Amino acid sequence: MNQVFTIVGTAMTIHLPAELDHHSSEQIQVEADRLIRTHNIRSLLFDFGGTSFMDSSGIGMIIGRYKMMRFMGGNVLAIRVSEQMRRILTMSGIYKVIDIYEGMPQQSELY
Amino acid sequence: MQNEMKLEFDSRSCNESFARVTVAAFLTQLDPTLEEVSDVKTAVSEAVTNAIIHGYEGRVEKVTILCRLEGRELYVEVRDEGKGIADVALAMEPLFTTKEECDRAGMGFSFMEAFMDSLEVESAPGQGTCVKMRKRIGREAGDGGGAGKEGSLGSSRAECMEKVKQERS
């Protein structure tokens, strides 16, 4: 994965790394927050397509971005979520506030 | 058979992945399922991250992991010589965190509890922290899995923080 962030209009996708822990979460969050602000992002997609490990630091990073997006009136989705990652997202309770998709959502579901 | 290993490394965040992968590699001797490996990696990652963020608060010192295979059981001990925890019971409350501004979810100990069979925390201010965890590998069919506790953190963050605050006062 050579590009971490993809922006189309006001939707931004964050292509998460293979292992989302404290170390990799910290690297993502500063740049993500800057891009959300400067590009007026309204839909934030966390792409788990290449992710096979996540711990509570990853959950913390997602909650932090969720709070920011909610404050700005935007929405947050998790896409291409594997069974293993769904387990962690479910345990954390975060599935109650963000929509989780096994595949890619339709364009109409983004806004 | 009993088999033991000890690992010591600097408290740098880049070593979190090294630590959990090393424990997972040691564990392969018990022929664990992918889910069991994943459970152990997550639990070790939580304990090591706590040592780095909370124990040493960014200072670079040593984290040690002691790992023992006792029959079909894995024993893992993650130890730091850092700040220590004043109120262990409070620290273990779901969603409790002292570093909310750093995007900490407050779920570290809950994840360790959920993914391992037992969790014990020894700590005192200035005395460092030692997290001791056990997990039986290779359950019989129908024995239930490690993560049958889904939704155990179900209530909202705000509710839980409120509950914790009330209990403290």
Tab-separated table of C-alpha atoms in Angstrom:
chain	number	residue	atom	x	y	z
A	1	MET	CA	0.000	0.000	0.000
A	2	ASN	CA	1.874	3.079	-1.155
A	3	GLN	CA	-0.813	5.667	-0.497
A	4	VAL	CA	-2.404	5.942	2.931
A	5	PHE	CA	-5.004	8.619	2.150
A	6	THR	CA	-7.273	8.925	-0.878
A	7	ILE	CA	-9.520	11.969	-1.218
A	8	VAL	CA	-12.436	12.180	-3.664
A	9	GLY	CA	-14.478	15.342	-3.261
A	10	THR	CA	-15.277	15.575	0.442
A	11	ALA	CA	-14.812	11.841	1.076
A	12	MET	CA	-11.524	10.559	2.395
A	13	THR	CA	-10.434	6.932	2.625
A	14	ILE	CA	-7.720	5.934	5.071
A	15	HIS	CA	-6.058	2.738	3.884
A	16	LEU	CA	-5.115	1.164	7.204
A	17	PRO	CA	-1.821	-0.694	7.601
A	18	ALA	CA	-1.508	-4.481	8.052
A	19	GLU	CA	-1.189	-4.029	11.809
A	20	LEU	CA	-3.055	-1.192	13.506
A	21	ASP	CA	-1.463	-0.667	16.922
A	22	HIS	CA	-0.297	2.273	19.041
A	23	HIS	CA	2.751	2.799	16.823
A	24	SER	CA	0.933	2.873	13.472
A	25	SER	CA	-2.134	4.691	14.869
A	26	GLU	CA	0.012	7.604	16.014
A	27	GLN	CA	1.519	7.905	12.566
A	28	ILE	CA	-1.917	8.087	10.949
A	29	GLN	CA	-3.774	10.427	13.265
A	30	VAL	CA	-1.842	13.681	12.850
A	31	GLU	CA	-1.943	13.604	9.064
A	32	ALA	CA	-5.561	12.412	9.043
A	33	ASP	CA	-6.688	15.344	11.203
A	34	ARG	CA	-4.838	17.826	9.038
A	35	LEU	CA	-6.415	16.465	5.839
A	36	ILE	CA	-9.914	16.344	7.363
A	37	ARG	CA	-9.647	20.042	8.187
A	38	THR	CA	-7.958	21.313	5.040
A	39	HIS	CA	-10.159	19.340	2.619
A	40	ASN	CA	-13.432	19.908	4.440
A	41	ILE	CA	-13.994	16.143	4.664
A	42	ARG	CA	-17.599	15.027	5.293
A	43	SER	CA	-17.256	11.251	4.869
A	44	LEU	CA	-14.408	9.316	6.404
A	45	LEU	CA	-13.822	5.697	5.380
A	46	PHE	CA	-11.483	3.390	7.245
A	47	ASP	CA	-10.396	0.731	4.762
A	48	PHE	CA	-9.536	-2.513	6.583
A	49	GLY	CA	-8.879	-4.391	3.337
A	50	GLY	CA	-5.198	-4.929	4.135
A	51	THR	CA	-5.500	-5.121	7.916
A	52	SER	CA	-5.127	-8.333	9.899
A	53	PHE	CA	-4.312	-7.032	13.378
A	54	MET	CA	-5.805	-4.308	15.544
A	55	ASP	CA	-5.678	-3.594	19.276
A	56	SER	CA	-7.359	-0.985	21.502
A	57	SER	CA	-4.978	1.728	20.265
A	58	GLY	CA	-6.546	1.333	16.827
A	59	ILE	CA	-10.001	1.624	18.415
A	60	GLY	CA	-8.843	4.791	20.203
A	61	MET	CA	-7.629	6.293	16.958
A	62	ILE	CA	-10.955	5.555	15.234
A	63	ILE	CA	-12.982	6.973	18.156
A	64	GLY	CA	-10.860	10.136	18.073
A	65	ARG	CA	-11.535	10.668	14.368
A	66	TYR	CA	-15.217	9.793	14.858
A	67	LYS	CA	-15.549	12.546	17.475
A	68	MET	CA	-13.934	15.015	15.138
A	69	MET	CA	-16.183	14.049	12.217
A	70	ARG	CA	-19.303	14.168	14.351
A	71	PHE	CA	-18.365	17.630	15.562
A	72	MET	CA	-18.046	18.721	11.938
A	73	GLY	CA	-21.304	17.045	10.941
A	74	GLY	CA	-19.751	14.230	8.917
A	75	ASN	CA	-20.018	10.442	8.996
A	76	VAL	CA	-17.611	7.551	9.471
A	77	LEU	CA	-17.603	4.078	7.926
A	78	ALA	CA	-15.432	0.997	8.161
A	79	ILE	CA	-15.145	-0.925	4.901
A	80	ARG	CA	-13.725	-4.272	3.741
A	81	VAL	CA	-13.816	-5.528	7.330
A	82	SER	CA	-12.749	-9.160	7.843
A	83	GLU	CA	-14.310	-11.511	10.393
A	84	GLN	CA	-11.335	-11.085	12.723
A	85	MET	CA	-11.452	-7.289	12.606
A	86	ARG	CA	-15.233	-7.321	13.038
A	87	ARG	CA	-14.716	-9.210	16.286
A	88	ILE	CA	-12.541	-6.403	17.680
A	89	LEU	CA	-14.870	-3.669	16.413
A	90	THR	CA	-17.854	-5.467	17.960
A	91	MET	CA	-16.166	-6.021	21.318
A	92	SER	CA	-15.225	-2.378	21.562
A	93	GLY	CA	-18.819	-1.263	21.030
A	94	ILE	CA	-17.713	1.050	18.231
A	95	TYR	CA	-20.090	-0.693	15.787
A	96	LYS	CA	-22.887	1.243	17.472
A	97	VAL	CA	-21.667	4.559	16.122
A	98	ILE	CA	-19.984	3.719	12.837
A	99	ASP	CA	-21.304	1.594	9.987
A	100	ILE	CA	-19.331	-1.536	9.210
A	101	TYR	CA	-19.244	-3.100	5.749
A	102	GLU	CA	-17.677	-6.365	4.646
A	103	GLY	CA	-17.227	-4.986	1.156
A	104	MET	CA	-17.446	-1.572	-0.445
A	105	PRO	CA	-20.622	0.454	0.209
A	106	GLN	CA	-22.592	1.968	-2.640
A	107	GLN	CA	-21.774	5.570	-3.488
A	108	SER	CA	-25.246	6.622	-2.313
A	109	GLU	CA	-24.564	5.278	1.182
A	110	LEU	CA	-21.614	7.579	1.662
A	111	TYR	CA	-23.476	10.821	2.013
B	1	MET	CA	6.666	-30.283	28.950
B	2	GLN	CA	7.642	-26.905	30.353
B	3	ASN	CA	9.421	-24.372	28.184
B	4	GLU	CA	10.370	-20.812	29.057
B	5	MET	CA	11.720	-17.706	27.370
B	6	LYS	CA	12.512	-14.162	28.457
B	7	LEU	CA	12.556	-11.082	26.285
B	8	GLU	CA	13.869	-7.641	27.171
B	9	PHE	CA	13.551	-4.622	24.883
B	10	ASP	CA	13.469	-0.814	24.853
B	11	SER	CA	10.130	0.850	25.549
B	12	ARG	CA	9.795	2.223	22.010
B	13	SER	CA	6.483	1.943	20.186
B	14	CYS	CA	8.195	0.313	17.193
B	15	ASN	CA	8.915	-2.687	19.470
B	16	GLU	CA	5.213	-3.385	20.149
B	17	SER	CA	4.908	-5.400	16.984
B	18	PHE	CA	8.219	-7.192	17.666
B	19	ALA	CA	7.033	-8.186	21.148
B	20	ARG	CA	3.644	-9.654	20.164
B	21	VAL	CA	5.044	-11.457	17.122
B	22	THR	CA	7.823	-12.995	19.240
B	23	VAL	CA	5.350	-14.309	21.815
B	24	ALA	CA	3.163	-15.635	18.993
B	25	ALA	CA	6.179	-17.414	17.465
B	26	PHE	CA	7.014	-19.016	20.820
B	27	LEU	CA	3.394	-20.094	21.173
B	28	THR	CA	3.368	-22.019	17.874
B	29	GLN	CA	4.856	-25.018	19.741
B	30	LEU	CA	1.391	-25.618	21.196
B	31	ASP	CA	-0.119	-25.667	17.704
B	32	PRO	CA	-2.676	-22.901	18.400
B	33	THR	CA	-5.520	-21.944	16.094
B	34	LEU	CA	-5.292	-18.663	14.180
B	35	GLU	CA	-7.862	-17.214	16.555
B	36	GLU	CA	-5.808	-18.183	19.603
B	37	VAL	CA	-2.690	-16.622	18.088
B	38	SER	CA	-4.635	-13.472	17.357
B	39	ASP	CA	-6.035	-13.345	20.915
B	40	VAL	CA	-2.579	-13.659	22.462
B	41	LYS	CA	-1.064	-11.069	20.111
B	42	THR	CA	-3.775	-8.571	21.026
B	43	ALA	CA	-3.387	-9.153	24.773
B	44	VAL	CA	0.411	-8.850	24.644
B	45	SER	CA	0.126	-5.737	22.511
B	46	GLU	CA	-2.175	-4.135	25.099
B	47	ALA	CA	0.160	-4.899	28.006
B	48	VAL	CA	3.286	-3.710	26.180
B	49	THR	CA	1.555	-0.542	24.965
B	50	ASN	CA	0.494	0.202	28.562
B	51	ALA	CA	4.096	-0.201	29.758
B	52	ILE	CA	5.347	2.191	27.073
B	53	ILE	CA	2.626	4.860	27.309
B	54	HIS	CA	1.651	4.755	30.978
B	55	GLY	CA	4.519	2.997	32.764
B	56	TYR	CA	7.377	4.941	31.233
B	57	GLU	CA	5.354	7.823	29.719
B	58	GLY	CA	7.598	8.002	26.672
B	59	ARG	CA	10.952	7.524	28.434
B	60	VAL	CA	13.090	4.796	26.906
B	61	GLU	CA	13.725	2.075	29.461
B	62	LYS	CA	13.297	-1.678	29.521
B	63	VAL	CA	10.165	-3.794	29.188
B	64	THR	CA	10.536	-7.497	29.975
B	65	ILE	CA	8.322	-10.376	28.938
B	66	LEU	CA	8.513	-13.758	30.575
B	67	CYS	CA	6.739	-16.500	28.691
B	68	ARG	CA	6.185	-20.058	29.803
B	69	LEU	CA	4.435	-23.011	28.239
B	70	GLU	CA	3.105	-25.331	30.917
B	71	GLY	CA	1.473	-28.311	29.291
B	72	ARG	CA	-1.322	-26.840	27.150
B	73	GLU	CA	-1.239	-23.504	28.941
B	74	LEU	CA	0.531	-20.279	28.037
B	75	TYR	CA	1.711	-18.000	30.828
B	76	VAL	CA	2.828	-14.460	29.898
B	77	GLU	CA	4.194	-11.833	32.208
B	78	VAL	CA	4.784	-8.253	30.980
B	79	ARG	CA	6.784	-6.120	33.384
B	80	ASP	CA	7.956	-2.516	33.522
B	81	GLU	CA	9.837	-0.633	36.217
B	82	GLY	CA	7.935	2.588	35.574
B	83	LYS	CA	5.419	4.813	37.287
B	84	GLY	CA	3.076	2.141	38.617
B	85	ILE	CA	-0.682	2.321	39.175
B	86	ALA	CA	-2.208	3.816	42.341
B	87	ASP	CA	-5.656	2.224	41.984
B	88	VAL	CA	-5.465	-0.992	39.971
B	89	ALA	CA	-9.212	-1.738	40.217
B	90	LEU	CA	-10.053	1.685	38.799
B	91	ALA	CA	-7.463	1.362	36.024
B	92	MET	CA	-9.080	-1.939	35.014
B	93	GLU	CA	-12.575	-0.419	34.681
B	94	PRO	CA	-13.736	-0.558	31.062
B	95	LEU	CA	-13.172	2.767	29.298
B	96	PHE	CA	-11.201	4.278	32.164
B	97	THR	CA	-8.177	6.166	30.899
B	98	THR	CA	-5.803	8.794	32.231
B	99	LYS	CA	-4.836	9.861	28.742
B	100	GLU	CA	-8.088	10.537	26.900
B	101	GLU	CA	-6.506	13.490	25.070
B	102	CYS	CA	-4.094	11.052	23.422
B	103	ASP	CA	-6.970	9.094	21.816
B	104	ARG	CA	-6.695	6.257	24.291
B	105	ALA	CA	-9.835	4.112	24.278
B	106	GLY	CA	-9.449	2.885	27.859
B	107	MET	CA	-9.997	-0.702	26.725
B	108	GLY	CA	-6.547	-2.202	27.245
B	109	PHE	CA	-7.228	-4.259	30.367
B	110	SER	CA	-10.710	-5.199	29.101
B	111	PHE	CA	-9.179	-6.606	25.924
B	112	MET	CA	-6.592	-8.545	27.956
B	113	GLU	CA	-9.393	-9.991	30.102
B	114	ALA	CA	-11.538	-10.830	27.098
B	115	PHE	CA	-8.817	-12.540	25.091
B	116	MET	CA	-7.029	-14.432	27.867
B	117	ASP	CA	-8.398	-16.884	30.468
B	118	SER	CA	-6.997	-15.034	33.444
B	119	LEU	CA	-5.442	-11.657	34.168
B	120	GLU	CA	-3.668	-10.451	37.272
B	121	VAL	CA	-2.107	-7.015	37.744
B	122	GLU	CA	0.490	-6.209	40.387
B	123	SER	CA	1.420	-2.576	40.748
B	124	ALA	CA	2.123	0.245	43.173
B	125	PRO	CA	3.147	3.870	42.602
B	126	GLY	CA	6.861	4.046	41.826
B	127	GLN	CA	7.161	0.259	41.851
B	128	GLY	CA	6.404	-0.524	38.215
B	129	THR	CA	3.688	-2.825	36.927
B	130	CYS	CA	3.551	-6.542	36.277
B	131	VAL	CA	0.728	-8.007	34.191
B	132	LYS	CA	0.291	-11.775	34.437
B	133	MET	CA	-1.901	-13.583	31.942
B	134	ARG	CA	-2.794	-17.198	31.253
B	135	LYS	CA	-4.513	-18.904	28.379
B	136	ARG	CA	-5.231	-22.539	27.691
B	137	ILE	CA	-4.445	-23.464	24.091
B	138	GLY	CA	-6.347	-26.076	22.120
B	139	ARG	CA	-9.822	-26.202	23.596
B	140	GLU	CA	-12.084	-29.169	23.035
B	141	ALA	CA	-14.823	-28.607	20.479
B	142	GLY	CA	-17.853	-26.984	22.073
B	143	ASP	CA	-15.725	-25.660	24.892
B	144	GLY	CA	-16.513	-22.107	23.855
B	145	GLY	CA	-14.053	-19.713	22.347
B	146	GLY	CA	-11.896	-17.010	23.837
B	147	ALA	CA	-14.022	-14.126	22.767
B	148	GLY	CA	-17.478	-15.174	23.844
B	149	LYS	CA	-17.705	-11.871	25.599
B	150	GLU	CA	-18.669	-9.732	22.670
B	151	GLY	CA	-20.542	-6.656	23.634
B	152	SER	CA	-19.082	-6.756	27.135
B	153	LEU	CA	-18.021	-3.174	26.557
B	154	GLY	CA	-21.416	-2.458	25.071
B	155	SER	CA	-22.572	0.601	26.939
B	156	SER	CA	-21.481	3.923	25.621
B	157	ARG	CA	-18.226	5.504	26.603
B	158	ALA	CA	-19.947	8.480	28.224
B	159	GLU	CA	-22.156	6.252	30.367
B	160	CYS	CA	-19.226	4.227	31.604
B	161	MET	CA	-17.080	7.249	32.358
B	162	GLU	CA	-19.985	8.698	34.294
B	163	LYS	CA	-20.354	5.477	36.256
B	164	VAL	CA	-16.650	5.422	37.066
B	165	LYS	CA	-16.769	9.035	38.222
B	166	GLN	CA	-19.738	8.340	40.467
B	167	GLU	CA	-18.020	5.359	42.014
B	168	ARG	CA	-14.940	7.411	42.724
B	169	SER	CA	-16.748	10.211	44.508
